[in-house]
Amino acid sequence: MSTSNSRPDNSIWSRVGNHVTDKAQATPSFEIWGIVSDRLNVAKYRPRRISDAEIADVSSKNGTKQYMLRNPNNNQYLKLGEEELFLWDLMDGKNTVKDLLLEYFSKYNEFGQQVLLALIGLLKNNGFLQDKVHPVMRLISAKMQKRKFLFFLVRIFKFFIHQQYTTNRVDKYFTWLYRYFARVFFTRAGIIIGLIFVLAAPVFFYYLFFVKQTGLLLTANLGHPPSSLDVIIAILLVYGSVFLHEMAHGLAVKAYGRKVLRFGIVMTFGMPMPFVDTTDIWMKGRRARIVVSFAGPWFNGILSSLLCFIGLLLPDGDIRAVVILSGMLNTILFVFNLIPMFESDGHYIIQDYLGFPRLRSESISFVTREMWKKILHAEKWNRKDGLLFLYGLMAVSGIVLMTFLGINMWFSTLRGLFNKIASEPVLALEILGFLVLMTLVFSFVRNGFRFTKKRARIKLPALD
């Protein structure tokens, strides 16, 4: 009854079908829908791992087997358990997902669908499999979001809270510095001498601050009233000390033969700070990670004692005051970075020593949720619960304290600034000029990082 059969079917699927039918006469085993079905069938997927991945044994102190997987092509890292490593070794492009599940069941006597699928997802997203991932919907969504004004405001907020501008072409410079300058600090003699300086740092600070009544304001130490010069000098000294602190982390990585991945600037609550990516040390053991975390405060302690000692030998004057102030600020950085209340070097040292890779997040989760459930149901606490409670209490207190100090600092600064502008309107033009200058500097630095990244991706042809 239908008239559709009287019309030739010129649809694209009809033409594809006719084409496949014609080809199938020459190759009867070729079936396009069978291939499509196989491609959409997860059980028949054959994951193939990249051939140049690096694996390191980073088992924890309590004996739990853990392995760190590194992708040298994009410097991505994944921590695997014993079961995940077993599956990783089988991903040679020949075994299907079904084969992997059968092998997993044969070895561990249980089905590992969730373990395998989660592992494949992580491997795909981080480039450890030879399949290319094309997140089309995510890219389209990101493109559409960029047109919204709210997205622009969110980007500004993220920029001030946490934003990184780095370059990945710094490892050769750290290698040179370690080879020709810093190697001596990691010898036995260098460690012993460094320990003496580190232990002397709090002694110098106590003598200067409490006995000699040396303050942290340069103008006050010189007998002048406090001024904006105090803030400028303090900022320069702190930035210089933090820069050397981060350099020490990177040099410690080179001491263990690993790679410094990135170096640059990270924005933290609107303040730009130097930053060194030491992730590659995860390919070494627990001791190496502790040494790298401690290297920054260690160098601040050495520098503090050295500057305070030199400052005490100098005659009274501006140079002596600046040197002593720099030494005292390094003592503060040394102590502050070892306090585990914040996400500091001290936190990472304790985390690696105890063998809890997620100590901070687990402890905060325990204090805010799990602890109250245990109290409500009168459950008995174990040793781990007590540890999570104590550390969670410190972590939450640190978050509250840092938030309070950050808000108070910006509120006090802005209030004082507005009062100053009200009495001296010309100051507004000076501030505007300063912001324009900082914008130009920031734009120059950002474009410089982008240029180095773009240049690193360009492969020049070989010259004959």
Short mmCIF file of C-alpha atoms in Angstrom, two decimals:
data_model
loop_
_atom_site.label_atom_id
_atom_site.label_comp_id
_atom_site.label_asym_id
_atom_site.label_seq_id
_atom_site.Cartn_x
_atom_site.Cartn_y
_atom_site.Cartn_z
CA MET A 1 0.00 0.00 0.00
CA SER A 2 2.89 2.34 0.66
CA THR A 3 4.32 4.24 -2.26
CA SER A 4 7.82 4.49 -0.78
CA ASN A 5 8.90 1.29 -2.52
CA SER A 6 8.26 2.87 -5.91
CA ARG A 7 10.92 5.56 -5.29
CA PRO A 8 14.63 4.84 -5.40
CA ASP A 9 16.27 5.18 -1.98
CA ASN A 10 19.09 7.71 -2.43
CA SER A 11 19.78 8.24 1.27
CA ILE A 12 23.34 8.17 2.46
CA TRP A 13 22.81 4.96 4.45
CA SER A 14 21.38 3.25 1.36
CA ARG A 15 24.43 4.25 -0.66
CA VAL A 16 26.76 3.07 2.10
CA GLY A 17 24.85 -0.21 2.22
CA ASN A 18 25.12 -0.66 -1.55
CA HIS A 19 28.81 0.17 -1.44
CA VAL A 20 29.40 -2.33 1.35
CA THR A 21 27.37 -4.97 -0.52
CA ASP A 22 29.47 -4.47 -3.64
CA LYS A 23 32.71 -4.67 -1.69
CA ALA A 24 31.49 -7.65 0.31
CA GLN A 25 31.33 -9.70 -2.88
CA ALA A 26 35.11 -9.41 -3.17
CA THR A 27 35.74 -9.74 0.58
CA PRO A 28 32.88 -11.73 2.11
CA SER A 29 34.31 -11.47 5.66
CA PHE A 30 33.90 -7.65 5.71
CA GLU A 31 30.77 -6.53 7.60
CA ILE A 32 30.56 -2.86 8.48
CA TRP A 33 27.90 -3.29 11.14
CA GLY A 34 29.87 -6.07 12.73
CA ILE A 35 32.87 -3.77 12.98
CA VAL A 36 30.74 -0.96 14.42
CA SER A 37 29.29 -3.42 16.93
CA ASP A 38 32.78 -4.54 17.93
CA ARG A 39 33.95 -0.94 18.36
CA LEU A 40 30.98 -0.12 20.60
CA ASN A 41 31.37 -3.32 22.63
CA VAL A 42 33.44 -2.46 25.71
CA ALA A 43 34.26 -6.12 26.34
CA LYS A 44 36.09 -6.31 22.98
CA TYR A 45 38.12 -3.13 23.54
CA ARG A 46 41.88 -3.82 23.54
CA PRO A 47 43.69 -1.18 25.63
CA ARG A 48 47.31 -0.64 24.61
CA ARG A 49 49.67 1.04 27.07
CA ILE A 50 52.32 3.50 25.92
CA SER A 51 55.72 1.89 25.52
CA ASP A 52 57.87 4.53 27.25
CA ALA A 53 56.06 4.80 30.60
CA GLU A 54 58.26 4.75 33.71
CA ILE A 55 57.35 2.74 36.82
CA ALA A 56 58.80 3.16 40.31
CA ASP A 57 58.11 1.26 43.53
CA VAL A 58 56.91 3.79 46.15
CA SER A 59 55.49 1.36 48.70
CA SER A 60 54.43 2.98 51.97
CA LYS A 61 55.92 2.50 55.41
CA ASN A 62 53.19 0.10 56.51
CA GLY A 63 54.07 -2.35 53.73
CA THR A 64 51.24 -1.48 51.32
CA LYS A 65 52.44 -2.06 47.77
CA GLN A 66 52.23 1.14 45.70
CA TYR A 67 53.75 2.07 42.37
CA MET A 68 54.15 5.43 40.63
CA LEU A 69 53.51 5.55 36.90
CA ARG A 70 55.04 8.42 34.89
CA ASN A 71 54.16 9.50 31.37
CA PRO A 72 57.31 11.17 29.94
CA ASN A 73 55.35 12.66 27.05
CA ASN A 74 53.15 14.96 29.19
CA ASN A 75 54.69 14.56 32.70
CA GLN A 76 51.53 13.04 34.17
CA TYR A 77 51.72 10.73 37.19
CA LEU A 78 49.42 8.02 38.53
CA LYS A 79 49.77 6.00 41.71
CA LEU A 80 48.78 2.36 41.25
CA GLY A 81 48.14 -0.47 43.66
CA GLU A 82 49.29 -4.04 43.14
CA GLU A 83 46.05 -4.98 41.34
CA GLU A 84 46.20 -1.97 38.99
CA LEU A 85 49.83 -2.74 38.13
CA PHE A 86 48.86 -6.32 37.29
CA LEU A 87 46.23 -5.04 34.85
CA TRP A 88 48.61 -2.42 33.44
CA ASP A 89 51.17 -5.10 32.54
CA LEU A 90 48.49 -6.98 30.56
CA MET A 91 47.44 -3.95 28.47
CA ASP A 92 49.54 -4.82 25.41
CA GLY A 93 46.86 -4.21 22.77
CA LYS A 94 46.21 -7.94 22.37
CA ASN A 95 44.09 -8.61 25.45
CA THR A 96 40.48 -7.43 25.40
CA VAL A 97 38.69 -6.03 28.44
CA LYS A 98 37.03 -9.42 28.76
CA ASP A 99 40.45 -11.11 28.79
CA LEU A 100 41.68 -8.69 31.46
CA LEU A 101 38.68 -9.45 33.68
CA LEU A 102 39.26 -13.17 33.34
CA GLU A 103 42.95 -12.78 34.20
CA TYR A 104 42.02 -10.62 37.19
CA PHE A 105 39.53 -13.23 38.41
CA SER A 106 42.07 -16.01 37.94
CA LYS A 107 44.65 -14.20 40.10
CA TYR A 108 42.51 -12.52 42.79
CA ASN A 109 39.42 -14.78 42.76
CA GLU A 110 37.03 -11.85 42.33
CA PHE A 111 35.57 -9.80 39.51
CA GLY A 112 37.27 -6.44 39.05
CA GLN A 113 34.93 -4.54 36.73
CA GLN A 114 35.03 -1.35 38.77
CA VAL A 115 38.80 -1.50 39.26
CA LEU A 116 39.46 -2.12 35.56
CA LEU A 117 37.03 0.47 34.19
CA ALA A 118 38.24 3.14 36.64
CA LEU A 119 41.85 2.36 35.73
CA ILE A 120 41.16 2.55 31.99
CA GLY A 121 39.44 5.91 32.49
CA LEU A 122 42.41 7.33 34.41
CA LEU A 123 44.90 5.96 31.91
CA LYS A 124 42.96 7.42 28.97
CA ASN A 125 42.54 10.86 30.53
CA ASN A 126 46.23 11.11 31.40
CA GLY A 127 47.61 9.84 28.09
CA PHE A 128 48.90 6.45 29.27
CA LEU A 129 47.00 4.58 26.54
CA GLN A 130 47.66 4.91 22.84
CA ASP A 131 44.04 5.83 22.16
CA LYS A 132 43.42 9.51 21.52
CA VAL A 133 40.74 11.07 23.69
CA HIS A 134 38.49 13.71 22.09
CA PRO A 135 36.26 15.27 24.78
CA VAL A 136 33.98 16.93 22.21
CA MET A 137 31.13 17.89 24.55
CA ARG A 138 33.51 19.32 27.13
CA LEU A 139 35.26 21.44 24.49
CA ILE A 140 31.96 22.72 23.11
CA SER A 141 30.73 23.54 26.62
CA ALA A 142 33.95 25.40 27.42
CA LYS A 143 33.66 27.37 24.17
CA MET A 144 30.11 28.42 24.96
CA GLN A 145 30.96 29.31 28.56
CA LYS A 146 33.63 31.74 27.41
CA ARG A 147 30.92 33.95 25.93
CA LYS A 148 29.26 34.49 29.28
CA PHE A 149 30.13 37.43 31.53
CA LEU A 150 29.92 35.20 34.61
CA PHE A 151 32.66 33.01 33.18
CA PHE A 152 34.85 36.11 32.87
CA LEU A 153 34.30 36.98 36.54
CA VAL A 154 35.07 33.40 37.59
CA ARG A 155 38.34 33.54 35.66
CA ILE A 156 39.33 36.75 37.44
CA PHE A 157 38.49 35.19 40.82
CA LYS A 158 40.50 32.05 40.02
CA PHE A 159 43.39 34.20 38.86
CA PHE A 160 43.67 35.91 42.25
CA ILE A 161 43.04 32.75 44.29
CA HIS A 162 45.24 30.27 42.45
CA GLN A 163 46.76 30.64 38.99
CA GLN A 164 50.07 29.38 37.63
CA TYR A 165 52.32 30.78 34.92
CA THR A 166 55.22 28.43 34.37
CA THR A 167 57.77 27.26 31.84
CA ASN A 168 58.92 23.67 31.42
CA ARG A 169 62.35 24.46 30.01
CA VAL A 170 64.26 24.86 33.27
CA ASP A 171 65.64 21.41 34.07
CA LYS A 172 68.93 22.05 32.26
CA TYR A 173 69.53 25.18 34.36
CA PHE A 174 68.88 23.33 37.61
CA THR A 175 71.20 20.56 36.39
CA TRP A 176 73.95 23.12 35.77
CA LEU A 177 73.44 24.79 39.16
CA TYR A 178 73.54 21.48 40.98
CA ARG A 179 76.61 20.23 39.13
CA TYR A 180 78.74 23.35 39.56
CA PHE A 181 77.42 24.91 42.77
CA ALA A 182 74.90 23.05 44.91
CA ARG A 183 76.33 19.53 44.92
CA VAL A 184 78.51 20.34 47.95
CA PHE A 185 75.41 21.04 50.08
CA PHE A 186 74.29 17.41 49.66
CA THR A 187 77.58 15.82 50.68
CA ARG A 188 78.12 14.51 54.21
CA ALA A 189 80.32 17.47 55.15
CA GLY A 190 77.81 19.90 53.66
CA ILE A 191 74.95 18.32 55.62
CA ILE A 192 76.87 18.49 58.92
CA ILE A 193 77.83 22.15 58.42
CA GLY A 194 74.29 22.95 57.29
CA LEU A 195 72.88 21.30 60.42
CA ILE A 196 75.04 23.54 62.61
CA PHE A 197 73.73 26.65 60.80
CA VAL A 198 70.11 25.44 61.00
CA LEU A 199 70.34 24.83 64.74
CA ALA A 200 71.93 28.24 65.22
CA ALA A 201 69.10 30.06 63.38
CA PRO A 202 66.60 30.20 66.30
CA VAL A 203 69.45 31.14 68.67
CA PHE A 204 70.38 34.15 66.51
CA PHE A 205 66.71 35.15 66.25
CA TYR A 206 66.21 34.95 70.03
CA TYR A 207 69.34 37.05 70.63
CA LEU A 208 68.41 39.73 68.09
CA PHE A 209 64.67 39.93 68.74
CA PHE A 210 64.46 39.48 72.52
CA VAL A 211 67.90 40.49 73.82
CA LYS A 212 68.91 43.25 71.37
CA GLN A 213 65.26 44.30 70.81
CA THR A 214 65.74 44.31 67.01
CA GLY A 215 62.37 44.76 65.32
CA LEU A 216 61.08 43.68 61.92
CA LEU A 217 60.72 47.27 60.67
CA LEU A 218 63.85 48.59 58.98
CA THR A 219 63.19 52.29 59.60
CA ALA A 220 62.53 51.68 63.29
CA ASN A 221 65.88 49.88 63.62
CA LEU A 222 67.57 52.89 62.00
CA GLY A 223 65.83 55.33 64.36
CA HIS A 224 63.31 56.68 61.84
CA PRO A 225 59.49 56.63 61.97
CA PRO A 226 57.77 53.74 60.11
CA SER A 227 57.05 54.39 56.42
CA SER A 228 56.09 52.66 53.20
CA LEU A 229 59.79 51.84 52.75
CA ASP A 230 59.38 49.15 55.42
CA VAL A 231 56.74 47.37 53.35
CA ILE A 232 58.72 47.61 50.10
CA ILE A 233 61.95 46.29 51.63
CA ALA A 234 60.15 43.52 53.53
CA ILE A 235 58.38 42.39 50.34
CA LEU A 236 61.63 42.34 48.37
CA LEU A 237 63.44 40.39 51.08
CA VAL A 238 60.61 37.89 51.48
CA TYR A 239 60.34 37.34 47.72
CA GLY A 240 64.08 36.81 47.45
CA SER A 241 64.01 34.32 50.34
CA VAL A 242 61.04 32.43 48.90
CA PHE A 243 62.77 32.30 45.51
CA LEU A 244 65.86 30.69 47.09
CA HIS A 245 63.56 28.39 49.09
CA GLU A 246 61.96 27.10 45.89
CA MET A 247 65.35 26.79 44.19
CA ALA A 248 66.47 24.54 47.05
CA HIS A 249 63.50 22.23 46.41
CA GLY A 250 64.49 21.96 42.75
CA LEU A 251 68.17 21.33 43.52
CA ALA A 252 67.19 18.55 45.94
CA VAL A 253 65.28 16.91 43.08
CA LYS A 254 68.46 17.01 40.98
CA ALA A 255 70.40 15.45 43.87
CA TYR A 256 68.29 12.32 43.34
CA GLY A 257 68.71 12.37 39.58
CA ARG A 258 65.15 13.36 38.76
CA LYS A 259 63.76 16.15 36.58
CA VAL A 260 62.50 19.63 37.55
CA LEU A 261 59.33 19.82 35.47
CA ARG A 262 58.33 23.48 35.73
CA PHE A 263 59.32 26.79 37.25
CA GLY A 264 57.31 29.99 37.38
CA ILE A 265 54.85 32.09 39.36
CA VAL A 266 51.72 31.00 41.22
CA MET A 267 49.10 33.51 42.33
CA THR A 268 47.95 32.80 45.90
CA PHE A 269 45.21 35.13 47.21
CA GLY A 270 46.38 37.83 44.81
CA MET A 271 50.05 37.53 45.74
CA PRO A 272 52.49 36.20 43.10
CA MET A 273 54.96 33.70 44.54
CA PRO A 274 57.79 31.67 42.97
CA PHE A 275 56.92 28.06 42.23
CA VAL A 276 58.91 24.89 41.37
CA ASP A 277 57.24 21.66 40.25
CA THR A 278 58.98 18.75 42.02
CA THR A 279 56.41 16.08 41.10
CA ASP A 280 59.05 13.90 39.44
CA ILE A 281 60.51 13.04 42.87
CA TRP A 282 57.50 10.72 43.26
CA MET A 283 59.45 8.28 41.13
CA LYS A 284 61.81 7.88 44.09
CA GLY A 285 61.13 6.52 47.55
CA ARG A 286 59.66 8.03 50.68
CA ARG A 287 63.02 9.26 52.00
CA ALA A 288 63.72 11.21 48.80
CA ARG A 289 60.34 12.96 49.01
CA ILE A 290 60.98 13.94 52.64
CA VAL A 291 64.42 15.34 51.75
CA VAL A 292 62.98 17.42 48.89
CA SER A 293 60.24 18.81 51.16
CA PHE A 294 62.75 19.67 53.89
CA ALA A 295 65.28 21.23 51.48
CA GLY A 296 63.42 24.56 51.29
CA PRO A 297 63.19 25.26 55.05
CA TRP A 298 66.69 23.79 55.46
CA PHE A 299 68.15 26.41 53.11
CA ASN A 300 66.18 29.20 54.83
CA GLY A 301 67.71 28.12 58.14
CA ILE A 302 71.24 28.10 56.72
CA LEU A 303 70.73 31.48 55.05
CA SER A 304 69.25 32.92 58.26
CA SER A 305 72.26 32.03 60.41
CA LEU A 306 74.71 33.14 57.74
CA LEU A 307 73.06 36.56 57.30
CA CYS A 308 72.63 37.17 61.03
CA PHE A 309 76.27 36.25 61.68
CA ILE A 310 77.51 38.55 58.91
CA GLY A 311 75.17 41.34 60.04
CA LEU A 312 76.51 41.24 63.59
CA LEU A 313 80.05 41.65 62.26
CA LEU A 314 79.19 44.69 60.14
CA PRO A 315 79.33 48.26 61.50
CA ASP A 316 76.10 50.08 62.28
CA GLY A 317 74.34 51.43 59.22
CA ASP A 318 71.79 50.71 56.52
CA ILE A 319 73.58 47.64 55.12
CA ARG A 320 73.85 46.03 58.55
CA ALA A 321 70.15 46.64 59.25
CA VAL A 322 69.07 45.14 55.91
CA VAL A 323 71.29 42.06 56.32
CA ILE A 324 70.05 41.36 59.87
CA LEU A 325 66.42 41.92 58.87
CA SER A 326 66.85 39.49 55.97
CA GLY A 327 68.30 36.90 58.34
CA MET A 328 65.42 37.28 60.80
CA LEU A 329 62.81 36.99 58.01
CA ASN A 330 64.48 33.77 56.84
CA THR A 331 64.19 32.38 60.38
CA ILE A 332 60.46 33.11 60.29
CA LEU A 333 60.14 31.38 56.90
CA PHE A 334 62.12 28.42 58.24
CA VAL A 335 59.80 27.92 61.21
CA PHE A 336 56.57 28.79 59.36
CA ASN A 337 57.20 26.25 56.59
CA LEU A 338 57.68 23.46 59.12
CA ILE A 339 54.34 24.07 60.88
CA PRO A 340 52.00 21.27 59.67
CA MET A 341 48.90 23.36 60.41
CA PHE A 342 49.00 24.64 56.84
CA GLU A 343 49.61 22.86 53.52
CA SER A 344 53.31 23.55 54.01
CA ASP A 345 56.55 21.60 53.70
CA GLY A 346 56.04 20.34 57.24
CA HIS A 347 52.68 18.90 56.20
CA TYR A 348 54.25 16.96 53.32
CA ILE A 349 57.09 15.72 55.55
CA ILE A 350 54.64 14.27 58.09
CA GLN A 351 52.41 12.91 55.31
CA ASP A 352 55.29 10.98 53.73
CA TYR A 353 56.72 9.87 57.08
CA LEU A 354 53.39 8.41 58.23
CA GLY A 355 52.64 6.91 54.82
CA PHE A 356 49.27 8.68 54.39
CA PRO A 357 49.25 10.18 50.86
CA ARG A 358 45.90 11.90 51.52
CA LEU A 359 46.47 12.85 55.15
CA ARG A 360 45.11 16.39 54.95
CA SER A 361 41.94 15.61 52.98
CA GLU A 362 41.20 12.47 55.04
CA SER A 363 41.73 14.29 58.34
CA ILE A 364 39.47 17.20 57.32
CA SER A 365 36.83 14.73 56.14
CA PHE A 366 37.09 12.87 59.46
CA VAL A 367 36.72 16.01 61.59
CA THR A 368 33.79 17.37 59.56
CA ARG A 369 31.85 14.12 58.91
CA GLU A 370 33.09 10.69 60.03
CA MET A 371 33.93 11.79 63.59
CA TRP A 372 30.36 12.90 64.30
CA LYS A 373 28.98 9.61 63.00
CA LYS A 374 31.28 7.70 65.35
CA ILE A 375 30.24 9.90 68.28
CA LEU A 376 26.55 9.53 67.41
CA HIS A 377 26.76 5.72 67.23
CA ALA A 378 29.19 5.45 70.18
CA GLU A 379 31.77 3.65 68.03
CA LYS A 380 35.22 2.90 69.38
CA TRP A 381 38.10 4.97 68.04
CA ASN A 382 41.32 3.37 66.81
CA ARG A 383 44.83 4.79 66.53
CA LYS A 384 44.24 6.10 63.00
CA ASP A 385 41.08 7.91 64.13
CA GLY A 386 43.03 9.69 66.85
CA LEU A 387 45.71 10.73 64.37
CA LEU A 388 43.13 12.01 61.88
CA PHE A 389 41.36 13.92 64.66
CA LEU A 390 44.52 15.72 65.83
CA TYR A 391 45.73 16.55 62.35
CA GLY A 392 42.24 17.46 61.15
CA LEU A 393 41.90 19.86 64.05
CA MET A 394 45.16 21.55 63.04
CA ALA A 395 44.18 21.61 59.36
CA VAL A 396 40.77 23.19 59.99
CA SER A 397 42.32 25.70 62.39
CA GLY A 398 44.91 26.57 59.74
CA ILE A 399 42.22 27.14 57.11
CA VAL A 400 40.25 29.40 59.44
CA LEU A 401 43.38 31.30 60.49
CA MET A 402 44.64 31.83 56.93
CA THR A 403 41.20 32.94 55.75
CA PHE A 404 40.92 35.40 58.64
CA LEU A 405 44.43 36.78 58.09
CA GLY A 406 43.87 37.10 54.34
CA ILE A 407 40.55 38.94 54.69
CA ASN A 408 41.89 41.13 57.49
CA MET A 409 45.03 42.01 55.53
CA TRP A 410 43.11 43.05 52.41
CA PHE A 411 40.44 44.88 54.42
CA SER A 412 43.01 46.81 56.44
CA THR A 413 45.05 47.60 53.35
CA LEU A 414 42.09 48.83 51.32
CA ARG A 415 40.67 50.86 54.22
CA GLY A 416 43.98 52.58 54.82
CA LEU A 417 44.39 53.15 51.09
CA PHE A 418 40.97 54.81 50.71
CA ASN A 419 41.65 57.05 53.72
CA LYS A 420 44.99 58.06 52.23
CA ILE A 421 43.41 58.81 48.83
CA ALA A 422 40.73 60.95 50.52
CA SER A 423 43.45 63.15 52.05
CA GLU A 424 45.82 63.04 49.05
CA PRO A 425 43.86 62.67 45.75
CA VAL A 426 47.07 62.66 43.71
CA LEU A 427 47.80 59.26 45.24
CA ALA A 428 45.02 57.79 43.08
CA LEU A 429 46.99 58.70 39.94
CA GLU A 430 50.13 57.14 41.41
CA ILE A 431 48.26 53.92 42.18
CA LEU A 432 46.76 53.89 38.69
CA GLY A 433 50.20 54.29 37.18
CA PHE A 434 51.52 51.47 39.35
CA LEU A 435 48.66 49.17 38.27
CA VAL A 436 49.31 49.97 34.60
CA LEU A 437 53.00 49.19 35.09
CA MET A 438 52.20 45.89 36.87
CA THR A 439 49.76 44.99 34.08
CA LEU A 440 52.47 45.53 31.47
CA VAL A 441 54.97 43.48 33.49
CA PHE A 442 52.43 40.71 34.02
CA SER A 443 51.54 40.70 30.31
CA PHE A 444 55.23 40.52 29.39
CA VAL A 445 55.86 37.59 31.76
CA ARG A 446 52.75 35.72 30.63
CA ASN A 447 53.57 36.15 26.94
CA GLY A 448 57.12 35.07 27.68
CA PHE A 449 55.92 31.81 29.23
CA ARG A 450 53.54 31.26 26.32
CA PHE A 451 56.33 31.88 23.83
CA THR A 452 58.65 29.38 25.52
CA LYS A 453 55.89 26.75 25.59
CA LYS A 454 55.07 27.36 21.93
CA ARG A 455 58.74 27.23 20.99
CA ALA A 456 59.15 23.96 22.90
CA ARG A 457 56.37 22.39 20.80
CA ILE A 458 57.94 23.44 17.48
CA LYS A 459 60.20 20.80 15.94
CA LEU A 460 62.67 22.36 13.56
CA PRO A 461 63.67 20.30 10.50
CA ALA A 462 67.17 18.87 10.46
CA LEU A 463 69.70 20.75 8.36
CA ASP A 464 71.63 18.88 5.67
#
